[in-house]
PDB file of C-alpha atoms in Angstrom:
ATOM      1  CA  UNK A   1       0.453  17.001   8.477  1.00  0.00           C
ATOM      2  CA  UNK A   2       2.582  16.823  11.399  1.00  0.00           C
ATOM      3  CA  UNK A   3       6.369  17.945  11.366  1.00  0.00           C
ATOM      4  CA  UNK A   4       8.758  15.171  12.264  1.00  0.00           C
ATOM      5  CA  UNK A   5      12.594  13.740  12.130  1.00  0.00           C
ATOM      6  CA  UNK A   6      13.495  10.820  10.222  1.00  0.00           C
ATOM      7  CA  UNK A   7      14.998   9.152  13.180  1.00  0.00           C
ATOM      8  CA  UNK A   8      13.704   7.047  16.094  1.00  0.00           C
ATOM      9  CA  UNK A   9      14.663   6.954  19.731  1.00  0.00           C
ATOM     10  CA  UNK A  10      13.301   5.091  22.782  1.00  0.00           C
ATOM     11  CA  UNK A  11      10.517   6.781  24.241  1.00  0.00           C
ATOM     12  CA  UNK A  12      11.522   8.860  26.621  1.00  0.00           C
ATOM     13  CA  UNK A  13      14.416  10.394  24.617  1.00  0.00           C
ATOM     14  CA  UNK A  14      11.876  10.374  21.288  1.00  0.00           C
ATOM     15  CA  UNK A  15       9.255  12.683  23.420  1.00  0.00           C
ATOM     16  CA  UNK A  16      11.962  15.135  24.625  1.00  0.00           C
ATOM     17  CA  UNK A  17      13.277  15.011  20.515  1.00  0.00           C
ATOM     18  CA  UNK A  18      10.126  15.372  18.994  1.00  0.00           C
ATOM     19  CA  UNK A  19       9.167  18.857  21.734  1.00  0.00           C
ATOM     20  CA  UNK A  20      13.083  20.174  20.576  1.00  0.00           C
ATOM     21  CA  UNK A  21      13.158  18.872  16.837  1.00  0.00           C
ATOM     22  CA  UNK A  22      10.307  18.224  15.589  1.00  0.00           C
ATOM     23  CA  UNK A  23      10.827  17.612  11.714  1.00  0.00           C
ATOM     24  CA  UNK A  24      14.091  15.628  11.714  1.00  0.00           C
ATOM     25  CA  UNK A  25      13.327  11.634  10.471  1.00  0.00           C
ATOM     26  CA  UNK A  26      15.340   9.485  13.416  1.00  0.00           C
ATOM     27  CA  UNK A  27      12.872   6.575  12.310  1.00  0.00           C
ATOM     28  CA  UNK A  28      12.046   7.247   8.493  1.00  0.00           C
ATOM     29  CA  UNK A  29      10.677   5.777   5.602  1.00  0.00           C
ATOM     30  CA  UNK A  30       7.327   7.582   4.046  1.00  0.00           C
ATOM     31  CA  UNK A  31       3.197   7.005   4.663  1.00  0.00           C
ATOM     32  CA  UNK A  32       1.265   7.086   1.833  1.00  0.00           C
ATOM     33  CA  UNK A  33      -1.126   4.637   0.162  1.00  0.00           C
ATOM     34  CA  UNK A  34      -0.062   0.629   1.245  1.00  0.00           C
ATOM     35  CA  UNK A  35       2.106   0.802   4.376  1.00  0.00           C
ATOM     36  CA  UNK A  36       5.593  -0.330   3.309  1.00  0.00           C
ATOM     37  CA  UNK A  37       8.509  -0.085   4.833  1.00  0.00           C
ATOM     38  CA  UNK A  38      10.912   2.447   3.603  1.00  0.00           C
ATOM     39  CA  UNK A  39       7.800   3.607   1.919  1.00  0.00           C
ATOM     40  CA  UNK A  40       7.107   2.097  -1.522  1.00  0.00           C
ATOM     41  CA  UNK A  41      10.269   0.540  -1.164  1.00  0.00           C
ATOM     42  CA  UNK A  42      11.612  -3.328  -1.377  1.00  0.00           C
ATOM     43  CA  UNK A  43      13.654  -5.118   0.833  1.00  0.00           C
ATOM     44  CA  UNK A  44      17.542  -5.657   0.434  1.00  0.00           C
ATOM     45  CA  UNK A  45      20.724  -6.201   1.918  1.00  0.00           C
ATOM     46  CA  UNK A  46      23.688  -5.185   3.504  1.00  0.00           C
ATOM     47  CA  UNK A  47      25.324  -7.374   1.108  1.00  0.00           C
ATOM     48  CA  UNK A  48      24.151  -5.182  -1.817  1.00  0.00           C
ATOM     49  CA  UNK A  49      24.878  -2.311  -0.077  1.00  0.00           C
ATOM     50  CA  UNK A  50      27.781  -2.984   2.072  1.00  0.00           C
ATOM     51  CA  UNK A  51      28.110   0.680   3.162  1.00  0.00           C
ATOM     52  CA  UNK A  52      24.845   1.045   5.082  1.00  0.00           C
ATOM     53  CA  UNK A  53      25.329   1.547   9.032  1.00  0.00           C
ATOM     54  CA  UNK A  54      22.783   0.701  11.643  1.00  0.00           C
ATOM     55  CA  UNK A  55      23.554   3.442  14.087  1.00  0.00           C
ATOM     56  CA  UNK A  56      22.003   1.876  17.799  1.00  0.00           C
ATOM     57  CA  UNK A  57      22.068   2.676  21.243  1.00  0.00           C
ATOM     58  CA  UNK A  58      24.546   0.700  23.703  1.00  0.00           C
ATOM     59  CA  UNK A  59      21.933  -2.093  23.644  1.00  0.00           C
ATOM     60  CA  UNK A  60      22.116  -2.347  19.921  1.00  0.00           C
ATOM     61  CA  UNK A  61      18.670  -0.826  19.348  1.00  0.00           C
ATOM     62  CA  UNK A  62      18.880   1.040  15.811  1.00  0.00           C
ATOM     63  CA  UNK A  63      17.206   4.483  16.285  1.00  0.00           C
ATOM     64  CA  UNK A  64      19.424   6.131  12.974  1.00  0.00           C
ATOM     65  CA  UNK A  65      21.244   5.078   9.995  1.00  0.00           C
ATOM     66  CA  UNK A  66      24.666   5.744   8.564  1.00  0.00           C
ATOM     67  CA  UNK A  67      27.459   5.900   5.253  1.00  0.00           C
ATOM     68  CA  UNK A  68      30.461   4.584   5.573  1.00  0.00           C
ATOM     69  CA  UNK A  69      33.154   6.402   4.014  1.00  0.00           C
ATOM     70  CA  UNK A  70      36.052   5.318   5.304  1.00  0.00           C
ATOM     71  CA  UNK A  71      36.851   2.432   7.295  1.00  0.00           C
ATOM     72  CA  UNK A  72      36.423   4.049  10.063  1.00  0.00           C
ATOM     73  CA  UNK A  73      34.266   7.069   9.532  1.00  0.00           C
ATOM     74  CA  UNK A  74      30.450   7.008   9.052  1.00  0.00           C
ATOM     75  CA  UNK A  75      28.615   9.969   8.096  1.00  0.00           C
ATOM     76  CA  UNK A  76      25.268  10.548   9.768  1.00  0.00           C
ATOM     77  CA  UNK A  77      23.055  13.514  10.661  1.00  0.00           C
ATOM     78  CA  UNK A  78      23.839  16.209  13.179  1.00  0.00           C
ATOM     79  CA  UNK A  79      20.265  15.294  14.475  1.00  0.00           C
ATOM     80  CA  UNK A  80      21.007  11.910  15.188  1.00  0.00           C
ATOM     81  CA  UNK A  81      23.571  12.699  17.199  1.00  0.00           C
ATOM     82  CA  UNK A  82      22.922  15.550  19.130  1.00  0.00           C
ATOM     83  CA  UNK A  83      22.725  14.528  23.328  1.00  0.00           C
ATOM     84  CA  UNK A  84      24.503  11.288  22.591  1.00  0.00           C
ATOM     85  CA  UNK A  85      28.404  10.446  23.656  1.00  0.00           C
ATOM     86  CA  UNK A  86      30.704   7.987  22.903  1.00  0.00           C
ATOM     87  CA  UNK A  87      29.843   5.645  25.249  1.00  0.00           C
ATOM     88  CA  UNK A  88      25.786   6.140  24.272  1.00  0.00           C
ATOM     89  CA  UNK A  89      25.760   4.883  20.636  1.00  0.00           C
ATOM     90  CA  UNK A  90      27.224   1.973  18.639  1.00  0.00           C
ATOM     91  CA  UNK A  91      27.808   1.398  14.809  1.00  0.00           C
ATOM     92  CA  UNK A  92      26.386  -1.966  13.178  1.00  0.00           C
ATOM     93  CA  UNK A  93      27.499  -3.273  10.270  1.00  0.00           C
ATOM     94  CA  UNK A  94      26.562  -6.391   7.949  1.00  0.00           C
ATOM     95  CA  UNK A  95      23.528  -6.395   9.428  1.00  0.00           C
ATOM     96  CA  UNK A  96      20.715  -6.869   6.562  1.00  0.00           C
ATOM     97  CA  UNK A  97      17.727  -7.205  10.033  1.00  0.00           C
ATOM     98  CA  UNK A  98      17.835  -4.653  12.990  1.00  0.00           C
ATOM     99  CA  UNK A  99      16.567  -7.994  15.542  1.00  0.00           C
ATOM    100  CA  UNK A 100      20.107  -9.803  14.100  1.00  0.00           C
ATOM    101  CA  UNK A 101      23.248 -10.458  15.757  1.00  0.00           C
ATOM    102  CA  UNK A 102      25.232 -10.957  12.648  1.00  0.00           C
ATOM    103  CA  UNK A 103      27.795  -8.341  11.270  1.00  0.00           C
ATOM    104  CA  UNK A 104      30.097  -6.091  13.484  1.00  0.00           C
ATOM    105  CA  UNK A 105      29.541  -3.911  16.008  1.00  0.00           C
ATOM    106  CA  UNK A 106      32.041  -0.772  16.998  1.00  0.00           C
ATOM    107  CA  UNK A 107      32.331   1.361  19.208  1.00  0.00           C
ATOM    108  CA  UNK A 108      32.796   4.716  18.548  1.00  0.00           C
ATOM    109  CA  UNK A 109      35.599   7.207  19.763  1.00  0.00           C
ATOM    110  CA  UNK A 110      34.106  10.726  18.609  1.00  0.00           C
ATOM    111  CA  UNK A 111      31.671  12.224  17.460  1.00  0.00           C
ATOM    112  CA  UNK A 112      31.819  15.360  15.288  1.00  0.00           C
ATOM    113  CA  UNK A 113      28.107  17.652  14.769  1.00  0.00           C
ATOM    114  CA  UNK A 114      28.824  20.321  12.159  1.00  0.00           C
ATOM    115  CA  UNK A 115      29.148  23.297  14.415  1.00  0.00           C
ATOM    116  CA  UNK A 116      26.506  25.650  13.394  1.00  0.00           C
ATOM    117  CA  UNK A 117      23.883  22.644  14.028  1.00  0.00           C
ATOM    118  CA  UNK A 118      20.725  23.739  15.555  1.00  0.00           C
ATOM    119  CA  UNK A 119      17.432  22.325  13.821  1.00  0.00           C
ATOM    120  CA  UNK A 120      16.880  20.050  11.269  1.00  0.00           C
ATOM    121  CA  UNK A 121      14.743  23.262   9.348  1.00  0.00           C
ATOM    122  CA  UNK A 122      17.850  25.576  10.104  1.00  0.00           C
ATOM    123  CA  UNK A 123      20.408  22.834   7.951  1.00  0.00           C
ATOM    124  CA  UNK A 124      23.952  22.187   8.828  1.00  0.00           C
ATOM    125  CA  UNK A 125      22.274  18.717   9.350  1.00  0.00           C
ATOM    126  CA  UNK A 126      25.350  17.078   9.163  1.00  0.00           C
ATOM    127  CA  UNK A 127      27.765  14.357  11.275  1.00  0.00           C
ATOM    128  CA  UNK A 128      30.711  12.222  11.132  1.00  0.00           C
ATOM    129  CA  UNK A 129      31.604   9.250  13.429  1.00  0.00           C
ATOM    130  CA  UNK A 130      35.157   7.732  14.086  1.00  0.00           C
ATOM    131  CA  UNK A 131      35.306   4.433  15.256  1.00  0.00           C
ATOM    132  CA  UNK A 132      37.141   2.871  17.492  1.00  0.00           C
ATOM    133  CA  UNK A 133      38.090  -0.609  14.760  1.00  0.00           C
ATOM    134  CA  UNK A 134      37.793  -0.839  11.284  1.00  0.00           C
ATOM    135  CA  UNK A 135      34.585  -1.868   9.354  1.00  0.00           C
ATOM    136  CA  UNK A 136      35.660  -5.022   6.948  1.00  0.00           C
ATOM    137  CA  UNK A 137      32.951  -3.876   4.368  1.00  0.00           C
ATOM    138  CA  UNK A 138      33.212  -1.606   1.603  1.00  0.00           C
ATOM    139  CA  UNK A 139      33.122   2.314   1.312  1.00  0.00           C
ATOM    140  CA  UNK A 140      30.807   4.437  -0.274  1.00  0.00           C
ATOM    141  CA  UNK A 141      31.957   7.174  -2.459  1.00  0.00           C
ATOM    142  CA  UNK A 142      30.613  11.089  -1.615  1.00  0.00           C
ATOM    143  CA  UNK A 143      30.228  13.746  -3.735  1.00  0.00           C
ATOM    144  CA  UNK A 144      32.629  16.720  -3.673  1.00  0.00           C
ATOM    145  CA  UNK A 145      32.043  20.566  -3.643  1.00  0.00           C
ATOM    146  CA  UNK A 146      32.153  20.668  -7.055  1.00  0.00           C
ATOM    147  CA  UNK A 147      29.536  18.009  -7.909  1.00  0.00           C
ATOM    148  CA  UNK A 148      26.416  20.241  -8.137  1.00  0.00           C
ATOM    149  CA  UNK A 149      24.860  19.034 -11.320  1.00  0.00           C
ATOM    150  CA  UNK A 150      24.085  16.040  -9.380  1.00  0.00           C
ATOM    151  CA  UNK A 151      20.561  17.494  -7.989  1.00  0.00           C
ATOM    152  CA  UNK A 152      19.446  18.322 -11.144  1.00  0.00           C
ATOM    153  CA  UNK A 153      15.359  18.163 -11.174  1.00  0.00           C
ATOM    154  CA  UNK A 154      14.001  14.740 -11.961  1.00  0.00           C
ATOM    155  CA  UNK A 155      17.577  12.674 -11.212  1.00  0.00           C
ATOM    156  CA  UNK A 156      17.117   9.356  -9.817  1.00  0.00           C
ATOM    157  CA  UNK A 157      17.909   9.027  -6.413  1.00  0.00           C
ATOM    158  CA  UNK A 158      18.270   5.282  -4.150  1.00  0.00           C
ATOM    159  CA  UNK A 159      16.972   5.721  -0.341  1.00  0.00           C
ATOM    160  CA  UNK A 160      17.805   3.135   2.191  1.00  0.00           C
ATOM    161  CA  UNK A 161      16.692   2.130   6.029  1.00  0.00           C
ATOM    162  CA  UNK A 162      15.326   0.512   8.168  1.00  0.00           C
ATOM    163  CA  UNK A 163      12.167   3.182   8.975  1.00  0.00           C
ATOM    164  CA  UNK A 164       9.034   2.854  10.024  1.00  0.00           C
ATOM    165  CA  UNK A 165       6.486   1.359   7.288  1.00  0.00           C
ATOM    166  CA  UNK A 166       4.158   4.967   7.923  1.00  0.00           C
ATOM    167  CA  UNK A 167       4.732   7.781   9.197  1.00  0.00           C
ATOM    168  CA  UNK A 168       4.248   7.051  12.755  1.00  0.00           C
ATOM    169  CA  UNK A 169       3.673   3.916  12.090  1.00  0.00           C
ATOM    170  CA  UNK A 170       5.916   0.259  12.871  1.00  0.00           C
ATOM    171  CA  UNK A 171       9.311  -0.259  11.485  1.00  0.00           C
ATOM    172  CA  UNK A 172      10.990  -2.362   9.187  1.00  0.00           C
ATOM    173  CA  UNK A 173      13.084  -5.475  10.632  1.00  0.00           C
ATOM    174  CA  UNK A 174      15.091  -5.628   7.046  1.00  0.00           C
ATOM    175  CA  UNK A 175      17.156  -3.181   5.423  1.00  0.00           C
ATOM    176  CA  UNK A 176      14.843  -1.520   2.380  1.00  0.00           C
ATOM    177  CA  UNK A 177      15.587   0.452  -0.799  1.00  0.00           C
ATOM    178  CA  UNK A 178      13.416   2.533  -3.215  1.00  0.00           C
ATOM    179  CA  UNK A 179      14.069   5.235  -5.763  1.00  0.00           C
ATOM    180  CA  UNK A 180      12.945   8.617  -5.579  1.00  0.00           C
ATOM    181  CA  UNK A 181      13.360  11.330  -8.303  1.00  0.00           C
ATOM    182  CA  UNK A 182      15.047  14.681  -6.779  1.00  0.00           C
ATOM    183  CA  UNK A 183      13.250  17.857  -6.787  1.00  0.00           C
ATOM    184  CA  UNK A 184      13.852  21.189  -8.315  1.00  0.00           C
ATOM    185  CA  UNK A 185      14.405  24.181  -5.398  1.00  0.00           C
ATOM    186  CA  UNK A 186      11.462  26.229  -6.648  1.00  0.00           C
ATOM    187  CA  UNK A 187       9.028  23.128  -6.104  1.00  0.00           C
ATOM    188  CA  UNK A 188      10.682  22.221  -2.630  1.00  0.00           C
ATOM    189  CA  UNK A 189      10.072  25.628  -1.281  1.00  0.00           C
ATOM    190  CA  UNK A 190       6.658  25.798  -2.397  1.00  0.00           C
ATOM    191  CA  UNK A 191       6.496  22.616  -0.211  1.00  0.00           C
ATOM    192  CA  UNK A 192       7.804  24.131   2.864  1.00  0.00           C
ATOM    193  CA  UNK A 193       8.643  27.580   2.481  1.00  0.00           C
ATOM    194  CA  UNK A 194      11.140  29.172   4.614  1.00  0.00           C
ATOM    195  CA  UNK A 195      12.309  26.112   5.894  1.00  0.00           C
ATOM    196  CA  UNK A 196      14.013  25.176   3.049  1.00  0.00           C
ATOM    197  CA  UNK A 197      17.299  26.311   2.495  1.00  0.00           C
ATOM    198  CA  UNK A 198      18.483  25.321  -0.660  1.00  0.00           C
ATOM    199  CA  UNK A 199      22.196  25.650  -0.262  1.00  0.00           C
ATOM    200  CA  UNK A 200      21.967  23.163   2.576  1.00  0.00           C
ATOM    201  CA  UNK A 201      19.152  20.723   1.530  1.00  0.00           C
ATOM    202  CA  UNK A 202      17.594  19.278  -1.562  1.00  0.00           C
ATOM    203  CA  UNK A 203      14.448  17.499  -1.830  1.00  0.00           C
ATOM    204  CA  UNK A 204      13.665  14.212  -3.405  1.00  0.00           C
ATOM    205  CA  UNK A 205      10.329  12.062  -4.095  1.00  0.00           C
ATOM    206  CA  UNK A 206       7.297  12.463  -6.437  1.00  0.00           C
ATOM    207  CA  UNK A 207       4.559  15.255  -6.414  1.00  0.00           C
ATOM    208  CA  UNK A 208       1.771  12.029  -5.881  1.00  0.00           C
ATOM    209  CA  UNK A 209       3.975  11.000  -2.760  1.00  0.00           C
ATOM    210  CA  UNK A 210       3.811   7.077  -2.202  1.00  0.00           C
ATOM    211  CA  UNK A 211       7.533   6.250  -1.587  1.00  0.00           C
ATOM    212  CA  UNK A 212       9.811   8.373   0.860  1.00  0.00           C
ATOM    213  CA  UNK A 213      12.111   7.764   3.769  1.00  0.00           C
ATOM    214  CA  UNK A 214       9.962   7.867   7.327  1.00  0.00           C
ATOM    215  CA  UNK A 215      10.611   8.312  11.236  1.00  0.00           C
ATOM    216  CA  UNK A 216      13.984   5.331  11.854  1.00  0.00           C
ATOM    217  CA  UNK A 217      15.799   6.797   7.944  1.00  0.00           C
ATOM    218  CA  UNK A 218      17.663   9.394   9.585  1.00  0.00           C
ATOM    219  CA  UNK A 219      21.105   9.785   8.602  1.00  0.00           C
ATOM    220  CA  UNK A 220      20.755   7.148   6.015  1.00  0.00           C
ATOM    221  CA  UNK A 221      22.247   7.885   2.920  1.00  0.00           C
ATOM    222  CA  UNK A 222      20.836   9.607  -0.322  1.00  0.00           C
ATOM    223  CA  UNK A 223      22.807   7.848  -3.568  1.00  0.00           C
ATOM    224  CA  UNK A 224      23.075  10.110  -6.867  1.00  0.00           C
ATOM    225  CA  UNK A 225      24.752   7.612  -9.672  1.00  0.00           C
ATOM    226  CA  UNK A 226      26.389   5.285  -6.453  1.00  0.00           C
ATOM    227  CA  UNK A 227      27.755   8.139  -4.493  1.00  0.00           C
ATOM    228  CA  UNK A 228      26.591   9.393  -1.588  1.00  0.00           C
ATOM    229  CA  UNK A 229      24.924  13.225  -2.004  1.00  0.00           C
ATOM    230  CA  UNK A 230      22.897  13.565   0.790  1.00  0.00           C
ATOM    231  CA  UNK A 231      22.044  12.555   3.956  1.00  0.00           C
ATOM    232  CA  UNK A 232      18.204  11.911   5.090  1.00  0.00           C
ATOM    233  CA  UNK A 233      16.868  14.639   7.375  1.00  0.00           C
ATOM    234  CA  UNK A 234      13.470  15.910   7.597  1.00  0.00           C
ATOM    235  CA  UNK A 235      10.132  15.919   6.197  1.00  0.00           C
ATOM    236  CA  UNK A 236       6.048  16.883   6.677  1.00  0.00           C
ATOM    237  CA  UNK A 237       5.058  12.713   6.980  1.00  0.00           C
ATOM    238  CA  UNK A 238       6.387  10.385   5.115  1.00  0.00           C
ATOM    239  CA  UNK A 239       5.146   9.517   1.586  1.00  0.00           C
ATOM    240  CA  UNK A 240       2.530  11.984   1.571  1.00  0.00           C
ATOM    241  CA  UNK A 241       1.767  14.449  -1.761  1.00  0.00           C
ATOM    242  CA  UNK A 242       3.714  17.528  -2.199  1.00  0.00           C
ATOM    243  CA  UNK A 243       5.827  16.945   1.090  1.00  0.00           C
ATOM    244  CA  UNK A 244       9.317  15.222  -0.575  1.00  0.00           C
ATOM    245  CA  UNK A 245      12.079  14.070   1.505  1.00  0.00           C
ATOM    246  CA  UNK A 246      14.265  16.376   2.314  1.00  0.00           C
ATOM    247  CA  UNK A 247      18.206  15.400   2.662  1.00  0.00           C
ATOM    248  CA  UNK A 248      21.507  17.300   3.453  1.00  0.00           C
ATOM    249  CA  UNK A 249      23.100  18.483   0.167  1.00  0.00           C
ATOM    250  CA  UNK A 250      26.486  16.932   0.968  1.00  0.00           C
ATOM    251  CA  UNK A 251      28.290  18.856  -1.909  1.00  0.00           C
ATOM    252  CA  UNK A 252      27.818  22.098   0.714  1.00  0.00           C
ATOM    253  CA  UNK A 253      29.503  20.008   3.584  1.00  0.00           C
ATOM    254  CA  UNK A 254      31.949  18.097   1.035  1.00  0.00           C
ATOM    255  CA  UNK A 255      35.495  19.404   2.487  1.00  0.00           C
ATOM    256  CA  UNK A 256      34.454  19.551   6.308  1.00  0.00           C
ATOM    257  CA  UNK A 257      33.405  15.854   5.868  1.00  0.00           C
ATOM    258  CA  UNK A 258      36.920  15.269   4.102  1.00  0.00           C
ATOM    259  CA  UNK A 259      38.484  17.145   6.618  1.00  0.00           C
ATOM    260  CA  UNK A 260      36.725  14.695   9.274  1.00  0.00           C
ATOM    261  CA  UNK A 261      37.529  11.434   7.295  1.00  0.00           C
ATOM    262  CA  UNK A 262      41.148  12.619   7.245  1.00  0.00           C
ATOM    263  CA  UNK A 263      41.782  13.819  10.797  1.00  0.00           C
TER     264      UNK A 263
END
């Protein structure tokens, strides 16, 4: 199965992506048996899960998703934002459909990418956006350095976004939610091998596949006990057996997020 992002671009900028990056999930919920969106998944809101950022283009096109954390400050993946600027990208908020015009909008001011970023499969898979107003909705709480314990094997995890129903398949218009169980290390790297480094990812789904994020996830949030502890990065598919999810393990990138929310 192919290698791909959890995130989703407009063509032209998704080709050039895909040839650079080709396993982070810009657009991502999981294939597997039915096609459903964030797959295996059910829909929800933004009013059940205030936190949850579309991340769009300057036409308000959602290609990523985001945490808020602060007010101001959204966490995201380093692979969402990597070629964009400022002026490039907006952040939507109280917005439960990606076709809606309800919610707010912001722009955003800067744009930090965890500085030893260079491939989804090489971690460090981690960004935080400032914005330029302040988000009326509520914060989500993140894990600190200390939190380990929180990946234990077999701990349920809640995925959200507004990815593609299959992997390379058509995405969802509302917000979606599913649980996934997280993954011990040994298992994960029997999944992918080298490309799993376990002090900067963690895996989540089941062995059988059948619900994952997919291409359109990407820097959507991964909730351990309703705080954020990881951020959705990469996968083989979406959804498919013995290729979990794989997410940023935020408890490595803890303090340099603080240290962003703070600044």
């Amino acid at each position: 199965m192919s290698r791909l992002t959890r995130a989703r671009r407009t063509a032209a900028l998704a080709a050039a992506t895909a040839a650079a990056a080709a396993t982070a999930l810009f657009t991502a919920p999981a294939a597997g048996a039915a096609p459903q969106p964030i797959v295996g998944g059910t829909t929800t809101t933004t009013s059940a899960y205030p936190f949850m950022m579309q991340i769009t283009d300057s036409s308000q096109r959602q290609f990523c998703g985001g945490t808020l954390v602060a007010p101001t400050k959204v966490v995201t993946a380093a692979h969402c934002m990597v070629g964009e600027t400022t002026s490039s990208v907006r952040v939507v908020g109280g917005r439960t459909y990606r076709n809606g015009t309800n919610g707010t909008v912001a722009r955003v001011s800067n744009i930090w990418i965890h500085p030893d970023y260079r491939s989804v499969t090489r971690g460090d898979d981690v960004a935080v956006l400032t914005l330029s107003t302040s988000m009326p909705y509520a914060t989500a709480p993140y894990v600190s350095s200390s939190d380990t314990s929180v990946y234990a094997p077999g701990t349920t995890a809640r995925i959200l976004g507004w990815g593609t129903t299959s992997s390379g398949g058509s995405s969802s218009n509302q917000l979606r939610t599913a649980t996934v169980p997280t993954v011990s290390d040994s298992s994960c790297r029997n999944s992918y091998g080298s490309r799993y480094i376990s002090s900067d990812m963690v895996c989540a789904g089941y062995a059988s596949g059948g619900v994952d994020t997919c291409q359109g996830d990407s820097g959507g949030p991964l909730l351990i006990g309703g705080r954020l502890a990881g951020i959705t990065s990469w996968g083989d598919g979406c959804a498919a057996a013995d290729s979990p999810g794989v997410y940023t393990r935020l408890t490595t990138f803890s303090a340099q997020v603080t240290a962003q929310v703070n600044s």
